[in-house]
Short mmCIF file of C-alpha atoms in Angstrom, two decimals:
data_model
loop_
_atom_site.label_atom_id
_atom_site.label_comp_id
_atom_site.label_asym_id
_atom_site.label_seq_id
_atom_site.Cartn_x
_atom_site.Cartn_y
_atom_site.Cartn_z
CA UNK A 1 0.26 -0.07 -0.06
CA UNK A 2 1.38 3.24 -0.98
CA UNK A 3 2.21 6.39 1.66
CA UNK A 4 -0.94 8.70 2.44
CA UNK A 5 -0.63 12.37 3.65
CA UNK A 6 -0.10 11.00 7.05
CA UNK A 7 3.03 9.17 6.08
CA UNK A 8 5.09 11.38 3.84
CA UNK A 9 4.55 14.97 2.05
CA UNK A 10 5.15 12.65 -1.32
CA UNK A 11 2.23 10.73 0.07
CA UNK A 12 0.51 13.77 -0.23
CA UNK A 13 1.24 14.48 -3.78
CA UNK A 14 3.60 17.63 -3.19
CA UNK A 15 6.72 17.20 -5.42
CA UNK A 16 5.51 14.59 -7.75
CA UNK A 17 6.56 15.06 -11.43
CA UNK A 18 4.34 12.97 -13.19
CA UNK A 19 0.80 13.60 -14.01
CA UNK A 20 -2.10 10.86 -13.58
CA UNK A 21 -3.66 9.48 -16.92
CA UNK A 22 -6.91 11.17 -16.23
CA UNK A 23 -5.92 14.02 -18.17
CA UNK A 24 -6.71 11.92 -21.54
CA UNK A 25 -10.25 11.49 -20.00
CA UNK A 26 -10.82 15.38 -19.77
CA UNK A 27 -12.67 17.38 -22.63
CA UNK A 28 -10.97 19.45 -24.65
CA UNK A 29 -13.30 22.42 -24.03
CA UNK A 30 -14.19 23.13 -20.13
CA UNK A 31 -16.72 25.35 -19.02
CA UNK A 32 -14.64 27.05 -16.10
CA UNK A 33 -16.59 27.07 -13.18
CA UNK A 34 -15.72 30.49 -11.29
CA UNK A 35 -18.03 31.59 -8.31
CA UNK A 36 -16.31 35.90 -9.61
CA UNK A 37 -18.33 35.70 -12.57
CA UNK A 38 -21.19 37.63 -12.13
CA UNK A 39 -23.38 35.43 -14.97
CA UNK A 40 -22.41 32.76 -12.92
CA UNK A 41 -23.67 33.96 -10.13
CA UNK A 42 -26.65 35.21 -11.69
CA UNK A 43 -27.50 31.99 -13.10
CA UNK A 44 -27.49 30.15 -9.30
CA UNK A 45 -29.29 33.07 -7.74
CA UNK A 46 -32.27 30.53 -7.06
CA UNK A 47 -31.02 30.05 -3.73
CA UNK A 48 -31.09 33.46 -2.62
CA UNK A 49 -34.02 34.00 -3.71
CA UNK A 50 -35.71 31.14 -1.98
CA UNK A 51 -34.02 32.82 1.59
CA UNK A 52 -35.55 36.14 0.59
CA UNK A 53 -39.22 35.23 -0.80
CA UNK A 54 -39.63 31.72 0.44
CA UNK A 55 -38.50 28.28 -0.55
CA UNK A 56 -40.49 26.44 -2.91
CA UNK A 57 -38.51 23.58 -2.57
CA UNK A 58 -40.53 21.22 -0.62
CA UNK A 59 -43.67 22.07 -2.73
CA UNK A 60 -41.74 20.94 -6.17
CA UNK A 61 -40.38 18.12 -4.54
CA UNK A 62 -44.15 16.70 -3.41
CA UNK A 63 -45.16 17.52 -7.09
CA UNK A 64 -42.23 15.37 -8.54
CA UNK A 65 -42.76 12.41 -5.60
CA UNK A 66 -46.68 12.17 -6.37
CA UNK A 67 -45.76 12.09 -10.24
CA UNK A 68 -43.41 9.33 -9.89
CA UNK A 69 -45.72 7.43 -7.46
CA UNK A 70 -48.55 7.69 -10.25
CA UNK A 71 -45.87 6.32 -12.96
CA UNK A 72 -45.49 3.08 -10.92
CA UNK A 73 -42.48 3.81 -8.61
CA UNK A 74 -42.77 2.11 -4.89
CA UNK A 75 -45.05 4.06 -2.47
CA UNK A 76 -42.51 3.53 0.30
CA UNK A 77 -39.29 4.75 -1.85
CA UNK A 78 -37.18 1.66 -1.25
CA UNK A 79 -35.16 0.32 -3.92
CA UNK A 80 -34.90 -3.58 -3.23
CA UNK A 81 -31.88 -5.14 -4.40
CA UNK A 82 -30.38 -8.60 -4.57
CA UNK A 83 -26.94 -7.76 -3.07
CA UNK A 84 -25.32 -10.74 -1.19
CA UNK A 85 -24.73 -10.11 2.68
CA UNK A 86 -21.00 -9.21 1.84
CA UNK A 87 -20.65 -6.49 -0.65
CA UNK A 88 -19.41 -2.91 -1.12
CA UNK A 89 -20.28 -0.10 -2.74
CA UNK A 90 -18.69 3.51 -3.40
CA UNK A 91 -19.40 7.01 -2.41
CA UNK A 92 -18.81 10.09 -4.21
CA UNK A 93 -19.74 13.82 -3.33
CA UNK A 94 -20.18 17.19 -5.09
CA UNK A 95 -18.87 15.72 -8.42
CA UNK A 96 -20.19 17.68 -11.28
CA UNK A 97 -17.62 20.37 -12.32
CA UNK A 98 -16.55 18.40 -15.75
CA UNK A 99 -12.85 19.68 -15.24
CA UNK A 100 -9.29 18.38 -13.58
CA UNK A 101 -10.68 17.46 -10.30
CA UNK A 102 -13.55 15.65 -11.09
CA UNK A 103 -11.67 13.64 -14.08
CA UNK A 104 -8.82 13.10 -11.39
CA UNK A 105 -10.86 10.81 -8.93
CA UNK A 106 -12.13 8.85 -11.98
CA UNK A 107 -9.01 6.40 -12.18
CA UNK A 108 -8.99 5.74 -8.43
CA UNK A 109 -12.40 5.35 -8.57
CA UNK A 110 -12.52 2.72 -11.41
CA UNK A 111 -9.61 1.04 -9.69
CA UNK A 112 -10.82 0.70 -6.38
CA UNK A 113 -14.57 0.30 -7.20
CA UNK A 114 -13.89 -2.31 -9.97
CA UNK A 115 -15.76 -4.95 -7.66
CA UNK A 116 -18.29 -3.04 -5.99
CA UNK A 117 -21.94 -3.24 -6.52
CA UNK A 118 -23.08 0.19 -6.91
CA UNK A 119 -22.23 3.98 -6.27
CA UNK A 120 -23.76 6.83 -4.67
CA UNK A 121 -23.47 10.42 -5.60
CA UNK A 122 -24.00 12.51 -2.33
CA UNK A 123 -24.57 15.99 -3.32
CA UNK A 124 -24.52 18.41 -6.39
CA UNK A 125 -23.95 16.34 -9.34
CA UNK A 126 -24.21 18.80 -11.87
CA UNK A 127 -22.49 22.52 -11.29
CA UNK A 128 -23.28 25.38 -11.96
CA UNK A 129 -27.18 24.94 -12.30
CA UNK A 130 -27.98 21.29 -12.79
CA UNK A 131 -28.41 21.69 -16.34
CA UNK A 132 -29.08 18.77 -18.49
CA UNK A 133 -26.85 19.35 -21.14
CA UNK A 134 -24.15 19.34 -18.95
CA UNK A 135 -25.02 15.74 -17.87
CA UNK A 136 -23.02 14.67 -20.62
CA UNK A 137 -19.50 15.98 -19.75
CA UNK A 138 -20.09 15.89 -15.65
CA UNK A 139 -21.73 12.40 -15.32
CA UNK A 140 -21.96 10.21 -18.32
CA UNK A 141 -18.35 11.10 -19.96
CA UNK A 142 -16.38 10.39 -16.74
CA UNK A 143 -18.15 7.33 -15.59
CA UNK A 144 -18.64 5.87 -18.65
CA UNK A 145 -16.17 2.60 -17.83
CA UNK A 146 -17.91 2.38 -14.13
CA UNK A 147 -19.74 -0.88 -14.92
CA UNK A 148 -22.11 -1.12 -11.98
CA UNK A 149 -25.50 1.41 -11.36
CA UNK A 150 -24.93 5.02 -9.81
CA UNK A 151 -27.56 6.53 -7.79
CA UNK A 152 -27.55 10.38 -6.27
CA UNK A 153 -29.01 12.50 -3.83
CA UNK A 154 -29.13 16.22 -5.56
CA UNK A 155 -27.37 19.05 -3.83
CA UNK A 156 -28.79 22.88 -3.84
CA UNK A 157 -27.00 23.20 -7.16
CA UNK A 158 -28.91 20.40 -8.92
CA UNK A 159 -32.33 22.19 -7.47
CA UNK A 160 -31.21 25.57 -9.60
CA UNK A 161 -33.28 24.77 -12.10
CA UNK A 162 -36.06 23.16 -10.05
CA UNK A 163 -34.55 19.52 -9.88
CA UNK A 164 -35.81 18.73 -13.78
CA UNK A 165 -32.67 17.44 -15.43
CA UNK A 166 -31.77 15.23 -12.20
CA UNK A 167 -35.25 13.66 -12.57
CA UNK A 168 -34.97 12.92 -16.27
CA UNK A 169 -31.43 11.12 -15.66
CA UNK A 170 -32.09 9.49 -12.65
CA UNK A 171 -35.67 9.04 -12.18
CA UNK A 172 -36.58 6.77 -15.56
CA UNK A 173 -36.98 9.93 -17.73
CA UNK A 174 -39.67 11.93 -15.86
CA UNK A 175 -41.15 14.49 -17.50
CA UNK A 176 -41.51 18.10 -16.82
CA UNK A 177 -43.77 19.02 -14.46
CA UNK A 178 -46.79 20.82 -15.41
CA UNK A 179 -47.12 24.82 -14.77
CA UNK A 180 -48.50 25.84 -11.41
CA UNK A 181 -51.15 28.77 -11.30
CA UNK A 182 -49.84 31.97 -11.23
CA UNK A 183 -49.34 33.69 -8.05
CA UNK A 184 -50.95 36.71 -6.48
CA UNK A 185 -49.74 39.88 -8.03
CA UNK A 186 -46.64 42.00 -6.35
CA UNK A 187 -46.79 39.32 -3.17
CA UNK A 188 -43.31 37.34 -2.68
CA UNK A 189 -44.35 34.55 -4.50
CA UNK A 190 -44.93 36.27 -7.61
CA UNK A 191 -41.42 38.41 -7.21
CA UNK A 192 -39.86 34.88 -6.37
CA UNK A 193 -41.34 33.62 -9.60
CA UNK A 194 -40.69 37.07 -11.66
CA UNK A 195 -36.78 36.47 -10.84
CA UNK A 196 -36.39 32.74 -10.65
CA UNK A 197 -33.76 31.07 -13.08
CA UNK A 198 -35.37 28.30 -15.46
CA UNK A 199 -33.58 26.17 -17.91
CA UNK A 200 -32.86 27.55 -21.17
CA UNK A 201 -34.52 26.56 -24.15
CA UNK A 202 -33.73 23.53 -25.86
CA UNK A 203 -31.88 22.09 -22.19
CA UNK A 204 -31.29 18.52 -22.79
CA UNK A 205 -31.15 18.30 -26.44
CA UNK A 206 -27.98 16.22 -25.99
CA UNK A 207 -29.04 14.15 -23.36
CA UNK A 208 -30.22 11.51 -25.46
CA UNK A 209 -26.47 11.24 -27.11
CA UNK A 210 -24.83 11.42 -23.96
CA UNK A 211 -26.83 8.57 -22.23
CA UNK A 212 -25.09 6.26 -24.91
CA UNK A 213 -22.02 6.14 -22.67
CA UNK A 214 -23.72 4.92 -19.82
CA UNK A 215 -26.13 2.10 -21.92
CA UNK A 216 -25.20 -1.34 -20.46
CA UNK A 217 -27.93 -3.19 -18.88
CA UNK A 218 -25.46 -3.70 -15.57
CA UNK A 219 -25.10 0.00 -15.37
CA UNK A 220 -29.06 1.04 -15.47
CA UNK A 221 -30.56 2.42 -12.17
CA UNK A 222 -34.03 3.97 -11.42
CA UNK A 223 -34.83 5.58 -8.36
CA UNK A 224 -38.07 6.40 -6.91
CA UNK A 225 -37.56 9.73 -6.87
CA UNK A 226 -34.96 12.35 -4.94
CA UNK A 227 -35.03 10.57 -1.64
CA UNK A 228 -35.22 7.02 -1.30
CA UNK A 229 -33.72 4.04 0.59
CA UNK A 230 -31.96 1.33 -0.79
CA UNK A 231 -32.07 -2.30 0.83
CA UNK A 232 -28.92 -3.87 0.29
CA UNK A 233 -27.33 -7.05 1.81
CA UNK A 234 -27.87 -6.71 5.47
CA UNK A 235 -27.99 -2.71 5.67
CA UNK A 236 -30.33 -0.01 4.68
CA UNK A 237 -29.09 3.13 2.87
CA UNK A 238 -31.34 6.34 3.04
CA UNK A 239 -30.56 9.26 1.02
CA UNK A 240 -32.54 12.39 1.88
CA UNK A 241 -32.62 15.50 -0.30
CA UNK A 242 -32.03 18.62 1.46
CA UNK A 243 -32.91 21.29 -1.25
CA UNK A 244 -31.77 24.57 -1.54
CA UNK A 245 -31.63 25.87 2.27
CA UNK A 246 -30.26 22.58 3.68
CA UNK A 247 -33.47 21.39 5.28
CA UNK A 248 -36.45 18.78 4.56
CA UNK A 249 -40.26 19.34 4.06
CA UNK A 250 -42.78 17.80 6.51
CA UNK A 251 -43.79 15.21 3.78
CA UNK A 252 -40.31 13.74 3.76
CA UNK A 253 -39.54 13.95 7.33
CA UNK A 254 -42.53 11.70 7.70
CA UNK A 255 -41.14 9.34 5.28
CA UNK A 256 -38.10 9.45 6.84
CA UNK A 257 -39.18 8.28 10.38
CA UNK A 258 -41.02 5.70 8.81
CA UNK A 259 -38.18 4.18 6.73
CA UNK A 260 -35.78 4.26 9.92
CA UNK A 261 -38.15 1.80 11.58
CA UNK A 262 -36.72 -1.24 9.57
CA UNK A 263 -34.78 -3.23 11.76
CA UNK A 264 -31.79 -3.24 9.60
CA UNK A 265 -28.42 -1.18 10.51
CA UNK A 266 -28.49 2.06 8.53
CA UNK A 267 -26.41 4.61 6.87
CA UNK A 268 -27.74 8.21 6.11
CA UNK A 269 -26.51 9.77 2.87
CA UNK A 270 -27.21 13.70 3.02
CA UNK A 271 -26.32 16.61 0.81
CA UNK A 272 -26.04 18.57 4.35
CA UNK A 273 -23.63 17.06 6.70
CA UNK A 274 -24.77 17.11 10.47
CA UNK A 275 -21.21 17.46 11.78
CA UNK A 276 -19.12 19.95 9.92
CA UNK A 277 -16.06 22.28 10.45
CA UNK A 278 -16.57 21.69 14.06
CA UNK A 279 -20.11 22.71 14.20
CA UNK A 280 -23.44 20.39 14.49
CA UNK A 281 -26.06 21.21 12.18
CA UNK A 282 -28.96 18.85 13.18
CA UNK A 283 -30.93 19.53 10.01
CA UNK A 284 -34.28 20.97 10.41
CA UNK A 285 -37.74 19.25 9.50
CA UNK A 286 -40.29 21.48 8.45
CA UNK A 287 -43.00 21.13 11.43
CA UNK A 288 -40.92 20.13 13.69
CA UNK A 289 -37.65 18.18 14.83
CA UNK A 290 -34.54 17.31 13.20
CA UNK A 291 -32.65 14.56 10.86
CA UNK A 292 -30.30 14.06 13.69
CA UNK A 293 -32.77 13.12 16.04
CA UNK A 294 -33.81 10.57 14.07
CA UNK A 295 -30.56 9.49 13.72
CA UNK A 296 -29.65 9.50 17.05
CA UNK A 297 -32.81 7.18 18.14
CA UNK A 298 -31.18 3.87 19.16
CA UNK A 299 -33.93 2.30 17.68
CA UNK A 300 -33.53 3.07 14.37
CA UNK A 301 -30.42 1.69 14.36
CA UNK A 302 -28.04 4.67 12.11
CA UNK A 303 -24.20 3.72 12.56
CA UNK A 304 -23.18 6.67 10.17
CA UNK A 305 -24.15 9.46 8.48
CA UNK A 306 -22.28 10.49 5.21
CA UNK A 307 -22.72 14.10 4.05
CA UNK A 308 -21.56 15.99 1.11
CA UNK A 309 -21.94 19.78 0.04
CA UNK A 310 -18.55 20.33 1.88
CA UNK A 311 -15.45 19.69 -0.59
CA UNK A 312 -13.26 17.64 1.70
CA UNK A 313 -13.52 14.74 4.17
CA UNK A 314 -14.12 14.79 7.73
CA UNK A 315 -14.92 12.57 10.35
CA UNK A 316 -16.52 13.10 13.86
CA UNK A 317 -17.39 9.66 16.05
CA UNK A 318 -19.78 10.83 18.53
CA UNK A 319 -20.80 8.59 21.21
CA UNK A 320 -24.62 8.49 21.53
CA UNK A 321 -26.41 6.34 24.37
CA UNK A 322 -23.53 4.02 24.70
CA UNK A 323 -22.75 3.44 20.72
CA UNK A 324 -21.10 5.18 18.30
CA UNK A 325 -22.14 7.40 15.06
CA UNK A 326 -19.82 7.62 12.92
CA UNK A 327 -20.70 11.32 11.36
CA UNK A 328 -18.66 11.71 7.87
CA UNK A 329 -18.27 14.90 5.37
CA UNK A 330 -17.38 13.46 2.11
CA UNK A 331 -17.65 15.95 -0.86
CA UNK A 332 -14.69 15.09 -2.77
CA UNK A 333 -15.30 15.77 -6.46
CA UNK A 334 -15.27 19.15 -7.07
CA UNK A 335 -12.71 22.29 -5.69
CA UNK A 336 -11.12 21.62 -2.62
CA UNK A 337 -12.82 23.55 0.52
CA UNK A 338 -10.27 24.55 3.26
CA UNK A 339 -9.38 22.31 6.34
CA UNK A 340 -7.10 24.67 7.90
CA UNK A 341 -9.84 26.79 8.80
CA UNK A 342 -11.38 24.24 10.89
CA UNK A 343 -11.25 25.28 14.54
CA UNK A 344 -9.34 22.91 17.07
CA UNK A 345 -12.31 19.97 17.37
CA UNK A 346 -13.94 19.93 20.74
CA UNK A 347 -17.83 18.98 20.38
CA UNK A 348 -19.99 16.36 21.39
CA UNK A 349 -16.97 14.85 23.51
CA UNK A 350 -14.89 14.65 20.03
CA UNK A 351 -11.25 15.61 20.35
CA UNK A 352 -8.62 16.24 17.99
CA UNK A 353 -7.36 12.87 19.08
CA UNK A 354 -10.58 11.33 17.31
CA UNK A 355 -11.22 13.81 14.39
CA UNK A 356 -9.88 13.13 10.95
CA UNK A 357 -9.90 15.44 8.04
CA UNK A 358 -8.09 15.31 4.70
CA UNK A 359 -6.56 17.15 3.22
CA UNK A 360 -4.64 17.69 6.33
CA UNK A 361 -4.76 21.15 7.84
CA UNK A 362 -1.04 21.83 6.75
CA UNK A 363 -1.68 20.64 3.46
CA UNK A 364 -4.91 22.88 3.07
CA UNK A 365 -2.89 25.90 4.22
CA UNK A 366 -0.21 25.38 1.77
CA UNK A 367 -2.24 24.90 -1.09
CA UNK A 368 -4.13 28.22 -0.51
CA UNK A 369 -1.10 29.92 0.07
CA UNK A 370 0.33 28.98 -3.57
CA UNK A 371 -3.46 29.64 -4.59
CA UNK A 372 -3.26 33.26 -3.28
CA UNK A 373 0.05 33.83 -4.45
CA UNK A 374 -0.91 33.16 -8.04
CA UNK A 375 -4.03 35.27 -8.04
CA UNK A 376 -2.53 38.31 -6.06
CA UNK A 377 0.51 37.99 -7.88
CA UNK A 378 2.41 37.58 -4.49
CA UNK A 379 4.11 34.17 -4.57
CA UNK A 380 7.12 35.56 -2.35
CA UNK A 381 4.87 36.73 0.23
CA UNK A 382 1.71 34.11 0.50
CA UNK A 383 3.42 31.00 -0.49
CA UNK A 384 4.12 28.65 2.31
CA UNK A 385 5.92 25.27 1.74
CA UNK A 386 4.08 22.36 3.02
CA UNK A 387 6.32 22.15 5.98
CA UNK A 388 5.95 25.27 7.14
CA UNK A 389 2.45 25.50 7.17
CA UNK A 390 2.44 22.18 8.95
CA UNK A 391 4.56 24.00 11.44
CA UNK A 392 2.30 27.16 11.89
CA UNK A 393 -0.89 24.97 12.12
CA UNK A 394 0.48 23.01 15.14
CA UNK A 395 1.68 26.28 16.85
CA UNK A 396 -1.86 27.73 16.31
CA UNK A 397 -4.12 24.84 17.44
CA UNK A 398 -1.59 23.66 19.87
CA UNK A 399 -1.98 20.12 18.30
CA UNK A 400 0.10 17.31 17.31
CA UNK A 401 0.51 17.25 13.09
CA UNK A 402 -1.36 14.66 11.21
CA UNK A 403 2.08 14.25 9.62
CA UNK A 404 5.57 14.53 11.65
CA UNK A 405 6.75 17.99 11.52
CA UNK A 406 9.96 18.82 9.82
CA UNK A 407 12.24 19.83 12.53
CA UNK A 408 14.03 22.42 10.52
CA UNK A 409 10.84 24.23 9.38
CA UNK A 410 10.74 27.84 10.81
CA UNK A 411 7.78 29.69 11.97
CA UNK A 412 8.50 33.45 11.17
CA UNK A 413 6.48 36.52 11.34
CA UNK A 414 5.66 35.98 7.59
CA UNK A 415 4.35 32.25 8.22
CA UNK A 416 1.97 33.35 11.22
CA UNK A 417 0.72 36.57 9.33
CA UNK A 418 0.09 34.45 5.95
CA UNK A 419 -1.58 31.85 8.33
CA UNK A 420 -3.83 34.39 9.93
CA UNK A 421 -5.22 36.31 6.46
CA UNK A 422 -5.91 32.93 5.24
CA UNK A 423 -8.07 32.29 8.08
CA UNK A 424 -6.42 29.61 9.59
CA UNK A 425 -8.06 28.25 13.13
CA UNK A 426 -7.33 28.41 16.57
CA UNK A 427 -8.14 26.83 19.37
CA UNK A 428 -11.79 27.67 20.57
CA UNK A 429 -11.14 29.79 23.56
CA UNK A 430 -8.45 31.66 21.83
CA UNK A 431 -10.94 31.99 18.14
CA UNK A 432 -12.86 35.02 19.36
CA UNK A 433 -9.76 36.58 21.02
CA UNK A 434 -7.40 36.73 17.85
CA UNK A 435 -10.24 36.78 15.41
CA UNK A 436 -9.32 38.93 12.40
CA UNK A 437 -11.66 40.62 10.51
CA UNK A 438 -10.30 39.09 6.96
CA UNK A 439 -10.64 35.31 8.65
CA UNK A 440 -11.68 32.84 5.80
CA UNK A 441 -11.24 35.38 3.47
CA UNK A 442 -10.48 32.87 0.56
CA UNK A 443 -14.33 31.90 0.74
CA UNK A 444 -15.54 34.96 -0.15
CA UNK A 445 -12.80 36.01 -2.44
CA UNK A 446 -11.56 33.16 -4.74
CA UNK A 447 -12.23 29.44 -4.69
CA UNK A 448 -9.84 27.48 -6.77
CA UNK A 449 -11.24 25.95 -9.92
CA UNK A 450 -9.65 24.45 -13.10
CA UNK A 451 -8.16 27.54 -14.10
CA UNK A 452 -6.42 28.01 -10.93
CA UNK A 453 -4.44 25.15 -9.29
CA UNK A 454 -3.04 22.26 -10.38
CA UNK A 455 -2.07 18.71 -8.99
CA UNK A 456 -2.06 18.01 -6.09
CA UNK A 457 -5.73 18.51 -6.11
CA UNK A 458 -6.68 16.73 -2.59
CA UNK A 459 -9.89 15.22 -3.73
CA UNK A 460 -11.11 11.87 -2.12
CA UNK A 461 -13.89 9.20 -2.72
CA UNK A 462 -15.41 6.35 0.13
CA UNK A 463 -15.03 2.51 0.08
CA UNK A 464 -18.02 0.82 2.46
CA UNK A 465 -17.19 -2.70 2.65
CA UNK A 466 -20.32 -4.43 4.61
CA UNK A 467 -20.50 -7.79 5.92
CA UNK A 468 -23.40 -9.04 8.64
CA UNK A 469 -21.02 -8.28 11.13
CA UNK A 470 -19.22 -4.94 10.13
CA UNK A 471 -19.30 -1.74 7.96
CA UNK A 472 -15.68 -0.79 6.64
CA UNK A 473 -15.13 2.80 5.70
CA UNK A 474 -12.02 3.87 3.74
CA UNK A 475 -11.30 7.18 2.43
CA UNK A 476 -9.30 7.11 -1.05
CA UNK A 477 -7.14 10.24 -1.63
CA UNK A 478 -6.98 11.31 -5.59
CA UNK A 479 -4.62 13.74 -6.30
CA UNK A 480 -4.19 13.82 -9.94
CA UNK A 481 -0.45 12.58 -9.62
CA UNK A 482 0.41 9.55 -10.97
CA UNK A 483 1.65 8.07 -7.97
CA UNK A 484 -1.60 8.30 -6.10
CA UNK A 485 -3.49 7.13 -9.26
CA UNK A 486 -1.64 3.79 -9.48
CA UNK A 487 -1.87 3.10 -6.07
CA UNK A 488 -4.92 5.37 -4.16
CA UNK A 489 -3.62 5.75 -0.66
CA UNK A 490 -5.87 5.45 2.12
CA UNK A 491 -6.42 8.57 4.31
CA UNK A 492 -8.53 7.24 7.04
CA UNK A 493 -10.42 3.94 7.80
CA UNK A 494 -12.60 2.72 10.37
CA UNK A 495 -14.65 -0.47 11.29
CA UNK A 496 -18.20 -0.06 12.53
CA UNK A 497 -19.61 -3.17 14.41
CA UNK A 498 -23.50 -3.50 12.77
CA UNK A 499 -24.19 -6.23 16.00
#
């Protein structure tokens, strides 16, 4: 097994000279995803409009579900598979940018996942707005050689065009919804409808051709709607749709409570992680209660909750009534969200000793220092080596680094200043005292995209191995370099008892 980022800097992908073979897969013409582009921001406006004028997601979702049920989808929304008691599946989060970072994950997925029974995509299948014609380069092309079915739960970006393309691809070619009656003039709903982004005319004309890339019988999967449960071997996998704003409607909440009563051990897959960046986000259910209350109920036997949306890996083993639930963030397909901004973890009795993340905070800080150095043309000032970044992380958070620190790495005033400017976390008891007004400026000014960075990409995906006794979860790295492509390193591993 190859070195991981916890073993050596080379295992993290630093200093590599050979690019991976993924480059052969990337389309010649790639849409550049940039959230500094006013045109792209305007197209993705529906999330803001929903927060201002009321969120229509619940009503729209209910109409989609009713349409699918009328078409013959199972009313309980359970996909009943014939998997054996011992099987494996993959989870990949936030995949659909269609650029180098997404395609860099593909060789590892094909290698590690060649014997898996299926894959689940967790959130944001298509950026920027879930358009149908984007599925060719951002779903069908990258996964054309994966021979098993792929299921998905939508993220907020898939909802920016009311989920129409997602339903066509994953739900048996679901036809468009009939238009709703016009709302009362000049009301909030009227204003929202006036400004609402809709699919461009003729969108989806290339979809039939794109489908041919995954047309083999063994690749086909039909799901009953945007949320579902999969009965696979000895476990039940429950996928929920958190829509535009990260909550679920009352109808889906009632279904979740009912489907969770099944006696099998369960894994939740959600577009909004319940623990992330050292914080608890229990996910509100319309009408009362939270998703996490359902997960924590011992009668429901949830052993893990995996969420996308945040583009890195995090794991929080939370003790609940004498058992451990593994709360995981796994958004590995799109640009990398920083981990160096995560403060020293101390939540729900989970401390730094138990917490895991990828990329390591030091690698994240080194990566972002290079990004800012290039973007601001201040490379000499901003750029930190991975050794410098690792050392200053250890100093600020007062923790043992995930990889052994270089004893020769010097922490200077510049190192400390750059770490502060780029939002590096601190101990919770010191965070308020030392917080700078520019903390986390990178999340507001620049986000990485295919135009702004090169390997190591620090992408990841999960392999889950199931037996009647245990569920083993492994996080595999994808850096874009040949060494990690040939032998994908395991960045984290946990075995969960099922009995």
